[in-house]
């Protein structure tokens, strides 16, 4: 395995020894599972936090929102740092901050300190792409493909694991006990990383585009704030529209900054390539649909019988509804690497989107029995697991090894925004279906939201099918003796007018179009610090 350094000299990223791999692979699974579970701790504890700290439910909601915000903002920065030589230090430092934040949530401090601790915990959500980079660098290619798929899956099902456990601890020992669970598992994750995560290959470099990071952070904060505060849309529409315009302007400014930067936070030229752009579009729309159904089912299960529907489940029992989601999601993640040897990743994305659409259809047609909710949640989990396992294959097929963390971090930001919008859209639809003077929406509002979800998954399916038609088979690309140059073209980056191929000295200098050129030689673009 060859790393992608900045100085043009190939770097060998040798797989770890089999004995080390046995401890590395569980660590690469455990850390994303922990940070995902801890990041979702706010969801089942909102009511308990409001009661314990004597704040409104809207204020308590920020214990979940602030973690998602900090995770989305930190992810691209951590992804860029993970592409450099200090990946291990980045992982350990981030987990140390997460542990410190977890301690703040346990200590008997005012509500503001709890929010600060939750923001620190949210930083851990940006570590999942770095775990993928470690797997790609230090495991054999066949093994790393399956491990990366499972890392993607456990980062999703972690919420399904954390939700019922947090609810159980809250019922037994209060909100501090639930956050104490978070402190224990994050400390275990830090110890696991210190013992198992190897150093990154030498020779790489990673420079942070500070201006781009600040502008992107501001844009993401606005987008996720608007998505998370549903009352703002209904009560202050003009203000909300103005903030949305500001967010769009900031994103446009960020794109310009990245295009002009010699060390961009995210390589926009790579992102706009059809394969990567299509995958991110599918992740965005699919994320809206997936989180929409997750929100609908959990909310429906907790609605009291007095509303004329629902099951009035406690927080803990409602959390158990997520068990089929986690179990079948993990099953799909284990099956996908085997299936993808025969079926292309974009087709797996399309098939998984169809499965999630089937979950929406099941929920829309049959939800009068609790078993039907369990079934719909299981179908959702299987679809989400397959989708999450196939997504890295689509992006990494055209991404240099050294840029794994950075490329996947952008995809995870897109996923976070999609999830937040899915939750917001569900809340808006249900709010619109709530009659005057009523606390709960009409049952028909859930059907309307499910139909919207089916539409989102239909768009995701069509996007994935379009990817399948455009995608060059990876086997064909790798069969070429100059496959790295094919990959560079797939990334859509600008090739310098003249370069000296270092790994095929018999090749003559070529220009961007592949024609012979003249002039001085230079390093390949993916070795210049401007990787995909």
Short mmCIF file of C-alpha atoms in Angstrom, two decimals:
data_model
loop_
_atom_site.label_atom_id
_atom_site.label_comp_id
_atom_site.label_asym_id
_atom_site.label_seq_id
_atom_site.Cartn_x
_atom_site.Cartn_y
_atom_site.Cartn_z
CA UNK A 1 0.00 0.00 0.00
CA UNK A 2 1.39 3.37 -0.96
CA UNK A 3 0.80 6.60 0.87
CA UNK A 4 0.46 9.95 -0.86
CA UNK A 5 3.10 12.35 0.44
CA UNK A 6 3.54 16.00 -0.31
CA UNK A 7 7.08 15.86 -1.61
CA UNK A 8 6.46 13.52 -4.51
CA UNK A 9 8.22 10.49 -3.01
CA UNK A 10 6.05 7.40 -2.64
CA UNK A 11 5.62 6.20 0.94
CA UNK A 12 4.90 2.63 1.87
CA UNK A 13 2.00 2.16 4.28
CA UNK A 14 2.60 -1.45 5.23
CA UNK A 15 -0.19 -3.48 6.81
CA UNK A 16 0.19 -4.15 10.50
CA UNK A 17 1.17 -7.61 11.67
CA UNK A 18 -1.64 -10.16 11.99
CA UNK A 19 -1.44 -10.05 15.79
CA UNK A 20 -1.76 -6.25 15.74
CA UNK A 21 -4.59 -6.42 13.20
CA UNK A 22 -6.58 -8.56 15.62
CA UNK A 23 -6.60 -5.69 18.10
CA UNK A 24 -6.75 -2.90 15.51
CA UNK A 25 -9.96 -4.01 13.79
CA UNK A 26 -12.06 -4.15 17.01
CA UNK A 27 -10.64 -0.75 17.97
CA UNK A 28 -11.65 0.71 14.61
CA UNK A 29 -15.19 -0.56 15.24
CA UNK A 30 -15.41 0.37 18.91
CA UNK A 31 -14.36 4.02 18.63
CA UNK A 32 -16.96 5.05 16.00
CA UNK A 33 -19.61 3.09 17.90
CA UNK A 34 -18.81 4.96 21.11
CA UNK A 35 -18.71 8.45 19.62
CA UNK A 36 -21.99 7.82 17.76
CA UNK A 37 -23.69 6.50 20.89
CA UNK A 38 -22.42 9.34 23.06
CA UNK A 39 -23.32 11.92 20.42
CA UNK A 40 -26.93 10.68 20.48
CA UNK A 41 -27.21 10.65 24.28
CA UNK A 42 -29.15 13.91 24.23
CA UNK A 43 -32.17 12.46 22.42
CA UNK A 44 -33.63 10.23 25.16
CA UNK A 45 -32.65 12.60 27.96
CA UNK A 46 -34.31 15.83 26.80
CA UNK A 47 -37.27 15.55 29.18
CA UNK A 48 -35.06 14.49 32.09
CA UNK A 49 -32.68 17.40 31.46
CA UNK A 50 -35.56 19.88 31.36
CA UNK A 51 -36.85 18.57 34.70
CA UNK A 52 -33.47 18.28 36.44
CA UNK A 53 -32.10 21.68 35.35
CA UNK A 54 -35.46 23.53 35.41
CA UNK A 55 -35.21 24.67 31.79
CA UNK A 56 -37.70 24.55 28.94
CA UNK A 57 -37.91 21.60 26.58
CA UNK A 58 -36.63 23.90 23.81
CA UNK A 59 -33.52 24.69 25.84
CA UNK A 60 -33.04 21.03 26.77
CA UNK A 61 -33.23 20.15 23.05
CA UNK A 62 -29.90 21.94 22.64
CA UNK A 63 -28.15 19.13 24.52
CA UNK A 64 -28.67 17.13 21.32
CA UNK A 65 -28.40 19.96 18.79
CA UNK A 66 -25.12 21.38 20.10
CA UNK A 67 -23.42 17.97 19.80
CA UNK A 68 -24.55 17.64 16.18
CA UNK A 69 -23.41 21.19 15.44
CA UNK A 70 -19.93 20.76 16.90
CA UNK A 71 -19.55 17.40 15.17
CA UNK A 72 -20.49 18.83 11.77
CA UNK A 73 -18.12 21.78 12.18
CA UNK A 74 -15.21 19.66 13.44
CA UNK A 75 -15.53 16.84 10.89
CA UNK A 76 -13.87 18.53 7.85
CA UNK A 77 -11.07 19.95 10.01
CA UNK A 78 -10.36 16.60 11.63
CA UNK A 79 -10.57 14.97 8.20
CA UNK A 80 -7.85 17.25 6.86
CA UNK A 81 -5.67 16.68 9.93
CA UNK A 82 -6.25 12.95 9.51
CA UNK A 83 -4.77 13.15 6.02
CA UNK A 84 -1.45 14.32 7.47
CA UNK A 85 1.35 12.78 9.53
CA UNK A 86 -0.26 13.46 12.93
CA UNK A 87 -3.39 11.35 12.57
CA UNK A 88 -2.78 9.33 15.75
CA UNK A 89 -2.18 12.49 17.78
CA UNK A 90 -5.34 14.02 16.31
CA UNK A 91 -7.40 10.98 17.30
CA UNK A 92 -6.01 10.88 20.84
CA UNK A 93 -6.38 14.64 21.39
CA UNK A 94 -9.96 14.61 20.13
CA UNK A 95 -10.90 11.69 22.35
CA UNK A 96 -9.27 13.45 25.31
CA UNK A 97 -11.50 16.47 24.67
CA UNK A 98 -14.51 14.14 24.43
CA UNK A 99 -13.62 12.57 27.79
CA UNK A 100 -13.22 16.03 29.35
CA UNK A 101 -16.62 17.02 27.96
CA UNK A 102 -18.13 13.82 29.33
CA UNK A 103 -16.78 14.73 32.77
CA UNK A 104 -18.51 18.13 32.54
CA UNK A 105 -21.84 16.42 31.87
CA UNK A 106 -21.47 14.32 35.04
CA UNK A 107 -20.30 16.99 37.48
CA UNK A 108 -22.98 18.94 39.42
CA UNK A 109 -22.57 22.12 37.38
CA UNK A 110 -25.10 24.57 35.91
CA UNK A 111 -26.88 23.96 32.59
CA UNK A 112 -24.39 26.03 30.59
CA UNK A 113 -21.58 23.67 31.57
CA UNK A 114 -23.70 20.73 30.46
CA UNK A 115 -24.07 22.32 27.02
CA UNK A 116 -20.32 22.90 26.89
CA UNK A 117 -19.70 19.27 27.75
CA UNK A 118 -22.14 18.10 25.08
CA UNK A 119 -20.40 20.30 22.50
CA UNK A 120 -17.08 18.69 23.43
CA UNK A 121 -18.64 15.23 23.15
CA UNK A 122 -19.92 16.10 19.68
CA UNK A 123 -16.36 16.60 18.42
CA UNK A 124 -15.95 12.83 18.52
CA UNK A 125 -18.44 12.48 15.67
CA UNK A 126 -15.68 13.69 13.35
CA UNK A 127 -13.42 10.73 14.11
CA UNK A 128 -15.22 8.12 12.00
CA UNK A 129 -13.56 9.16 8.70
CA UNK A 130 -10.17 8.99 10.42
CA UNK A 131 -10.87 5.40 11.43
CA UNK A 132 -11.51 4.65 7.76
CA UNK A 133 -8.17 6.21 6.87
CA UNK A 134 -6.39 4.01 9.42
CA UNK A 135 -8.09 0.90 8.01
CA UNK A 136 -7.18 1.79 4.44
CA UNK A 137 -3.54 2.47 5.32
CA UNK A 138 -2.79 -0.43 7.66
CA UNK A 139 -4.98 -3.36 6.59
CA UNK A 140 -4.71 -5.47 3.44
CA UNK A 141 -6.94 -4.14 0.69
CA UNK A 142 -9.44 -7.00 0.85
CA UNK A 143 -9.76 -6.68 4.63
CA UNK A 144 -9.87 -2.90 4.68
CA UNK A 145 -12.83 -2.78 2.28
CA UNK A 146 -14.99 -4.87 4.61
CA UNK A 147 -13.77 -3.03 7.72
CA UNK A 148 -14.47 0.41 6.22
CA UNK A 149 -18.00 -0.71 5.33
CA UNK A 150 -18.61 -1.84 8.91
CA UNK A 151 -17.14 1.37 10.33
CA UNK A 152 -19.66 3.29 8.26
CA UNK A 153 -22.48 1.09 9.57
CA UNK A 154 -21.56 1.20 13.28
CA UNK A 155 -21.40 4.99 13.09
CA UNK A 156 -25.11 4.81 12.26
CA UNK A 157 -26.32 2.05 14.57
CA UNK A 158 -24.47 3.58 17.50
CA UNK A 159 -27.53 5.76 18.08
CA UNK A 160 -29.67 2.64 18.30
CA UNK A 161 -27.33 1.25 20.94
CA UNK A 162 -26.99 4.44 22.98
CA UNK A 163 -30.66 5.42 23.02
CA UNK A 164 -32.09 2.52 25.10
CA UNK A 165 -29.03 2.32 27.37
CA UNK A 166 -29.16 6.03 28.16
CA UNK A 167 -32.90 5.83 28.82
CA UNK A 168 -32.42 2.85 31.14
CA UNK A 169 -29.68 4.55 33.16
CA UNK A 170 -31.78 7.73 33.36
CA UNK A 171 -34.73 5.78 34.77
CA UNK A 172 -32.52 3.95 37.29
CA UNK A 173 -30.21 6.72 38.46
CA UNK A 174 -31.21 10.00 36.85
CA UNK A 175 -29.69 12.08 34.09
CA UNK A 176 -26.23 12.19 35.72
CA UNK A 177 -26.08 8.40 35.71
CA UNK A 178 -26.87 8.32 31.99
CA UNK A 179 -24.10 10.82 31.26
CA UNK A 180 -21.83 8.82 33.56
CA UNK A 181 -22.24 5.93 31.14
CA UNK A 182 -20.96 8.25 28.43
CA UNK A 183 -17.91 9.14 30.52
CA UNK A 184 -17.08 5.47 31.09
CA UNK A 185 -17.28 4.41 27.45
CA UNK A 186 -15.41 7.48 26.11
CA UNK A 187 -12.59 6.83 28.57
CA UNK A 188 -12.50 3.23 27.33
CA UNK A 189 -12.37 4.51 23.73
CA UNK A 190 -9.43 6.78 24.56
CA UNK A 191 -7.54 3.89 26.14
CA UNK A 192 -8.35 1.67 23.16
CA UNK A 193 -7.05 4.27 20.71
CA UNK A 194 -3.86 4.80 22.70
CA UNK A 195 -3.15 1.07 22.69
CA UNK A 196 -4.19 0.16 19.15
CA UNK A 197 -4.13 3.04 16.65
CA UNK A 198 -0.81 3.14 14.73
CA UNK A 199 1.02 6.17 13.42
CA UNK A 200 0.21 7.47 9.96
CA UNK A 201 2.69 6.78 7.13
CA UNK A 202 5.59 9.22 7.10
CA UNK A 203 6.02 11.87 4.46
CA UNK A 204 2.48 13.23 4.37
CA UNK A 205 1.51 16.80 5.07
CA UNK A 206 -1.75 18.43 6.08
CA UNK A 207 -2.26 22.17 6.17
CA UNK A 208 -5.46 23.66 7.56
CA UNK A 209 -7.15 26.30 5.43
CA UNK A 210 -8.15 28.51 8.36
CA UNK A 211 -10.26 30.94 6.33
CA UNK A 212 -12.13 28.11 4.65
CA UNK A 213 -12.67 26.35 7.97
CA UNK A 214 -14.12 29.48 9.61
CA UNK A 215 -16.48 30.27 6.72
CA UNK A 216 -17.63 26.65 6.43
CA UNK A 217 -18.20 26.47 10.19
CA UNK A 218 -20.34 29.63 10.09
CA UNK A 219 -22.37 28.30 7.15
CA UNK A 220 -22.92 24.90 8.79
CA UNK A 221 -23.91 26.52 12.08
CA UNK A 222 -26.60 28.52 10.28
CA UNK A 223 -27.84 25.55 8.24
CA UNK A 224 -28.07 23.20 11.20
CA UNK A 225 -29.53 25.90 13.46
CA UNK A 226 -32.28 26.59 10.92
CA UNK A 227 -32.91 22.88 10.53
CA UNK A 228 -33.08 22.29 14.27
CA UNK A 229 -35.26 25.22 15.33
CA UNK A 230 -38.66 24.45 13.84
CA UNK A 231 -40.41 27.22 15.77
CA UNK A 232 -38.34 29.80 13.95
CA UNK A 233 -39.88 28.80 10.61
CA UNK A 234 -43.44 29.12 11.85
CA UNK A 235 -43.08 32.28 13.93
CA UNK A 236 -40.40 34.34 12.17
CA UNK A 237 -40.47 33.31 8.53
CA UNK A 238 -38.84 36.51 7.24
CA UNK A 239 -35.93 36.21 9.65
CA UNK A 240 -35.52 32.54 8.80
CA UNK A 241 -35.50 33.25 5.07
CA UNK A 242 -32.86 35.94 5.59
CA UNK A 243 -30.65 33.60 7.59
CA UNK A 244 -31.06 30.94 4.91
CA UNK A 245 -29.85 33.42 2.27
CA UNK A 246 -26.85 34.29 4.45
CA UNK A 247 -26.04 30.59 4.77
CA UNK A 248 -26.15 30.14 0.99
CA UNK A 249 -23.91 33.17 0.48
CA UNK A 250 -21.42 31.83 3.01
CA UNK A 251 -21.33 28.48 1.25
CA UNK A 252 -20.66 30.22 -2.08
CA UNK A 253 -17.86 32.25 -0.49
CA UNK A 254 -16.43 29.06 0.96
CA UNK A 255 -16.38 27.41 -2.47
CA UNK A 256 -14.48 30.39 -3.91
CA UNK A 257 -11.96 30.25 -1.04
CA UNK A 258 -11.39 26.54 -1.53
CA UNK A 259 -10.91 26.90 -5.30
CA UNK A 260 -8.27 29.57 -4.76
CA UNK A 261 -6.48 27.88 -1.86
CA UNK A 262 -3.33 25.87 -2.50
CA UNK A 263 -4.17 23.74 0.57
CA UNK A 264 -7.99 23.53 0.57
CA UNK A 265 -9.90 22.10 3.49
CA UNK A 266 -11.98 20.14 0.98
CA UNK A 267 -10.95 19.74 -2.65
CA UNK A 268 -14.01 21.21 -4.36
CA UNK A 269 -12.77 20.09 -7.78
CA UNK A 270 -12.80 16.51 -6.56
CA UNK A 271 -16.20 16.92 -4.91
CA UNK A 272 -17.78 18.13 -8.14
CA UNK A 273 -16.73 15.04 -10.08
CA UNK A 274 -19.90 13.10 -11.07
CA UNK A 275 -19.01 10.05 -8.99
CA UNK A 276 -18.32 12.00 -5.80
CA UNK A 277 -21.01 14.64 -6.34
CA UNK A 278 -23.59 11.98 -7.12
CA UNK A 279 -22.66 9.99 -4.02
CA UNK A 280 -22.94 13.08 -1.83
CA UNK A 281 -26.29 14.02 -3.38
CA UNK A 282 -27.57 10.50 -2.73
CA UNK A 283 -26.27 10.75 0.86
CA UNK A 284 -27.95 14.12 1.37
CA UNK A 285 -31.40 13.20 0.06
CA UNK A 286 -31.19 9.67 1.44
CA UNK A 287 -30.15 11.04 4.83
CA UNK A 288 -33.25 13.24 4.88
CA UNK A 289 -35.46 10.21 4.25
CA UNK A 290 -33.68 7.84 6.63
CA UNK A 291 -33.72 10.16 9.62
CA UNK A 292 -37.29 11.22 8.82
CA UNK A 293 -38.55 7.66 9.22
CA UNK A 294 -36.46 7.12 12.35
CA UNK A 295 -38.01 10.25 13.87
CA UNK A 296 -41.55 9.33 12.84
CA UNK A 297 -41.44 5.83 14.32
CA UNK A 298 -39.93 6.83 17.68
CA UNK A 299 -42.33 9.75 18.07
CA UNK A 300 -45.34 7.63 17.09
CA UNK A 301 -44.38 4.96 19.61
CA UNK A 302 -44.28 7.49 22.46
CA UNK A 303 -47.55 9.23 21.59
CA UNK A 304 -50.09 8.50 24.37
CA UNK A 305 -53.27 6.54 23.63
CA UNK A 306 -55.32 9.65 24.36
CA UNK A 307 -54.32 11.07 20.98
CA UNK A 308 -56.37 8.35 19.28
CA UNK A 309 -53.29 6.46 18.13
CA UNK A 310 -49.82 5.64 19.41
CA UNK A 311 -48.66 3.34 22.20
CA UNK A 312 -47.65 5.63 25.06
CA UNK A 313 -44.31 3.89 25.54
CA UNK A 314 -41.80 5.08 28.11
CA UNK A 315 -38.49 6.45 26.91
CA UNK A 316 -36.71 3.19 27.67
CA UNK A 317 -39.27 0.95 25.97
CA UNK A 318 -39.41 3.30 23.00
CA UNK A 319 -35.63 2.93 22.82
CA UNK A 320 -36.06 -0.81 22.47
CA UNK A 321 -37.90 -0.14 19.20
CA UNK A 322 -34.46 0.81 17.85
CA UNK A 323 -33.05 -2.65 18.57
CA UNK A 324 -34.23 -4.11 15.21
CA UNK A 325 -32.71 -1.06 13.52
CA UNK A 326 -29.30 -1.73 15.04
CA UNK A 327 -29.34 -5.53 14.64
CA UNK A 328 -30.48 -5.60 11.01
CA UNK A 329 -28.28 -2.62 10.18
CA UNK A 330 -25.25 -4.56 11.39
CA UNK A 331 -26.39 -7.66 9.46
CA UNK A 332 -26.63 -5.59 6.27
CA UNK A 333 -23.19 -4.14 6.94
CA UNK A 334 -21.72 -7.63 7.21
CA UNK A 335 -23.45 -8.85 4.04
CA UNK A 336 -22.69 -5.87 1.82
CA UNK A 337 -18.92 -6.49 1.39
CA UNK A 338 -19.73 -10.00 0.14
CA UNK A 339 -22.45 -8.85 -2.22
CA UNK A 340 -20.39 -6.00 -3.67
CA UNK A 341 -18.05 -8.52 -5.32
CA UNK A 342 -20.93 -9.20 -7.73
CA UNK A 343 -22.96 -6.00 -7.63
CA UNK A 344 -21.52 -2.51 -8.12
CA UNK A 345 -21.66 -0.13 -5.17
CA UNK A 346 -24.03 2.37 -6.85
CA UNK A 347 -26.50 -0.44 -7.49
CA UNK A 348 -26.23 -1.41 -3.82
CA UNK A 349 -27.02 2.20 -2.91
CA UNK A 350 -30.08 2.08 -5.16
CA UNK A 351 -31.25 -1.24 -3.73
CA UNK A 352 -30.79 -0.02 -0.16
CA UNK A 353 -32.75 3.14 -0.95
CA UNK A 354 -35.58 0.97 -2.26
CA UNK A 355 -35.52 -1.01 1.00
CA UNK A 356 -35.80 2.20 3.05
CA UNK A 357 -38.67 3.27 0.80
CA UNK A 358 -40.30 -0.06 1.62
CA UNK A 359 -39.97 0.80 5.30
CA UNK A 360 -41.82 4.06 4.66
CA UNK A 361 -44.56 2.19 2.77
CA UNK A 362 -44.93 -0.31 5.61
CA UNK A 363 -45.19 2.47 8.19
CA UNK A 364 -47.72 4.38 6.08
CA UNK A 365 -49.93 1.32 5.55
CA UNK A 366 -49.69 -0.53 8.88
CA UNK A 367 -48.86 0.97 12.28
CA UNK A 368 -51.77 -0.08 14.49
CA UNK A 369 -49.74 -2.80 16.20
CA UNK A 370 -46.41 -2.43 17.98
CA UNK A 371 -45.01 -5.39 16.04
CA UNK A 372 -45.57 -3.41 12.84
CA UNK A 373 -43.42 -0.59 14.19
CA UNK A 374 -40.69 -3.10 15.04
CA UNK A 375 -40.95 -4.48 11.49
CA UNK A 376 -40.75 -1.02 9.89
CA UNK A 377 -37.76 -0.15 12.06
CA UNK A 378 -36.03 -3.40 11.09
CA UNK A 379 -36.59 -2.72 7.39
CA UNK A 380 -35.21 0.79 7.89
CA UNK A 381 -32.15 -0.58 9.68
CA UNK A 382 -31.42 -3.10 6.93
CA UNK A 383 -31.69 -0.41 4.26
CA UNK A 384 -29.60 2.12 6.19
CA UNK A 385 -26.97 -0.53 6.95
CA UNK A 386 -26.64 -1.51 3.31
CA UNK A 387 -26.58 2.11 2.16
CA UNK A 388 -23.94 3.10 4.70
CA UNK A 389 -21.76 0.09 3.89
CA UNK A 390 -21.85 0.74 0.14
CA UNK A 391 -21.29 4.51 0.28
CA UNK A 392 -17.52 4.47 1.09
CA UNK A 393 -16.88 2.17 -1.87
CA UNK A 394 -18.38 4.69 -4.30
CA UNK A 395 -16.26 7.58 -3.01
CA UNK A 396 -13.01 5.77 -2.23
CA UNK A 397 -12.90 4.11 -5.65
CA UNK A 398 -11.81 7.50 -7.03
CA UNK A 399 -9.97 8.82 -3.96
CA UNK A 400 -6.20 8.53 -3.28
CA UNK A 401 -5.41 6.56 -0.15
CA UNK A 402 -3.96 9.52 1.72
CA UNK A 403 -7.16 11.51 1.22
CA UNK A 404 -9.53 8.90 2.67
CA UNK A 405 -10.20 10.83 5.88
CA UNK A 406 -10.74 14.14 4.11
CA UNK A 407 -13.03 12.74 1.40
CA UNK A 408 -15.18 10.78 3.81
CA UNK A 409 -15.35 13.67 6.28
CA UNK A 410 -17.11 15.81 3.67
CA UNK A 411 -19.55 12.98 3.03
CA UNK A 412 -20.25 12.81 6.76
CA UNK A 413 -20.94 16.54 6.88
CA UNK A 414 -23.44 16.07 4.07
CA UNK A 415 -24.99 13.20 6.02
CA UNK A 416 -25.29 15.33 9.17
CA UNK A 417 -27.03 18.10 7.28
CA UNK A 418 -29.38 15.58 5.65
CA UNK A 419 -30.23 14.01 9.00
CA UNK A 420 -30.91 17.40 10.56
CA UNK A 421 -33.17 18.41 7.67
CA UNK A 422 -34.97 15.07 7.87
CA UNK A 423 -35.76 15.69 11.52
CA UNK A 424 -36.84 19.27 10.78
CA UNK A 425 -39.05 18.26 7.86
CA UNK A 426 -40.74 15.62 9.98
CA UNK A 427 -41.40 18.19 12.72
CA UNK A 428 -42.80 20.73 10.26
CA UNK A 429 -45.16 18.21 8.64
CA UNK A 430 -46.44 16.99 11.99
CA UNK A 431 -46.81 20.58 13.23
CA UNK A 432 -48.85 21.42 10.15
CA UNK A 433 -51.07 18.43 10.91
CA UNK A 434 -51.75 19.53 14.49
CA UNK A 435 -55.15 21.16 14.91
CA UNK A 436 -55.75 24.31 16.99
CA UNK A 437 -55.65 23.62 20.70
CA UNK A 438 -54.32 20.09 20.23
CA UNK A 439 -51.05 18.75 21.59
CA UNK A 440 -50.58 15.95 19.07
CA UNK A 441 -50.89 15.85 15.27
CA UNK A 442 -53.57 13.94 13.44
CA UNK A 443 -52.72 10.38 12.52
CA UNK A 444 -52.97 11.34 8.85
CA UNK A 445 -49.98 13.70 9.30
CA UNK A 446 -47.74 10.66 9.80
CA UNK A 447 -49.01 9.21 6.53
CA UNK A 448 -48.25 12.49 4.75
CA UNK A 449 -44.72 12.52 6.19
CA UNK A 450 -44.23 8.90 5.10
CA UNK A 451 -45.24 9.78 1.54
CA UNK A 452 -42.72 12.62 1.54
CA UNK A 453 -40.10 10.10 2.68
CA UNK A 454 -41.01 7.75 -0.16
CA UNK A 455 -40.41 10.64 -2.57
CA UNK A 456 -37.00 11.34 -1.01
CA UNK A 457 -35.96 7.71 -1.35
CA UNK A 458 -37.19 7.63 -4.95
CA UNK A 459 -34.87 10.55 -5.74
CA UNK A 460 -32.04 8.74 -3.93
CA UNK A 461 -32.69 5.59 -5.97
CA UNK A 462 -32.65 7.47 -9.28
CA UNK A 463 -29.45 9.30 -8.31
CA UNK A 464 -27.76 6.01 -7.44
CA UNK A 465 -28.87 4.41 -10.71
CA UNK A 466 -27.43 7.38 -12.59
CA UNK A 467 -24.16 6.79 -10.76
CA UNK A 468 -24.21 3.14 -11.82
CA UNK A 469 -24.57 4.11 -15.48
CA UNK A 470 -21.70 6.61 -15.36
CA UNK A 471 -19.29 4.69 -13.19
CA UNK A 472 -16.24 3.17 -14.80
CA UNK A 473 -15.76 -0.36 -13.43
CA UNK A 474 -13.02 -0.33 -10.82
CA UNK A 475 -11.66 -3.60 -12.15
CA UNK A 476 -11.19 -2.04 -15.58
CA UNK A 477 -9.44 0.96 -14.10
CA UNK A 478 -7.09 -1.14 -12.00
CA UNK A 479 -6.32 -3.44 -14.89
CA UNK A 480 -4.61 -0.53 -16.62
CA UNK A 481 -0.87 -0.25 -15.87
CA UNK A 482 -1.43 3.49 -15.35
CA UNK A 483 -4.49 3.21 -13.11
CA UNK A 484 -3.30 5.97 -10.79
CA UNK A 485 -3.51 8.39 -13.68
CA UNK A 486 -7.03 7.15 -14.46
CA UNK A 487 -7.95 7.75 -10.83
CA UNK A 488 -6.57 11.25 -11.06
CA UNK A 489 -8.79 11.92 -14.06
CA UNK A 490 -11.79 10.47 -12.26
CA UNK A 491 -11.20 12.89 -9.43
CA UNK A 492 -11.66 15.74 -11.83
CA UNK A 493 -8.61 17.62 -10.59
CA UNK A 494 -6.59 19.81 -12.83
CA UNK A 495 -3.43 18.07 -13.88
CA UNK A 496 -0.43 20.34 -14.16
CA UNK A 497 0.61 20.99 -17.75
CA UNK A 498 3.75 18.92 -17.31
CA UNK A 499 4.71 16.24 -14.82
CA UNK A 500 7.22 13.46 -14.47
CA UNK A 501 5.57 10.12 -13.63
CA UNK A 502 7.65 8.70 -10.79
CA UNK A 503 6.26 5.22 -10.80
CA UNK A 504 6.47 4.58 -14.54
CA UNK A 505 9.68 6.14 -15.72
CA UNK A 506 9.21 4.87 -19.25
CA UNK A 507 6.15 7.09 -19.70
CA UNK A 508 6.63 10.35 -21.48
CA UNK A 509 5.39 13.62 -20.04
CA UNK A 510 1.71 14.21 -20.64
CA UNK A 511 -0.61 17.12 -20.28
CA UNK A 512 -4.08 17.22 -18.79
CA UNK A 513 -5.71 15.76 -21.88
CA UNK A 514 -3.23 12.90 -22.02
CA UNK A 515 -1.33 14.32 -25.00
CA UNK A 516 2.43 14.48 -25.00
CA UNK A 517 3.76 17.72 -23.65
CA UNK A 518 6.96 19.53 -23.01
CA UNK A 519 8.44 21.51 -20.19
CA UNK A 520 9.70 21.03 -16.72
CA UNK A 521 8.44 18.23 -14.59
CA UNK A 522 6.62 18.48 -11.27
CA UNK A 523 4.92 16.34 -8.67
CA UNK A 524 1.62 14.63 -9.27
CA UNK A 525 -1.32 16.61 -7.91
CA UNK A 526 -2.23 14.03 -5.27
CA UNK A 527 1.27 14.45 -3.87
CA UNK A 528 1.12 18.19 -3.64
CA UNK A 529 -1.08 18.49 -0.58
CA UNK A 530 -4.13 19.11 -2.76
CA UNK A 531 -5.55 15.64 -2.66
CA UNK A 532 -9.10 14.74 -3.37
#
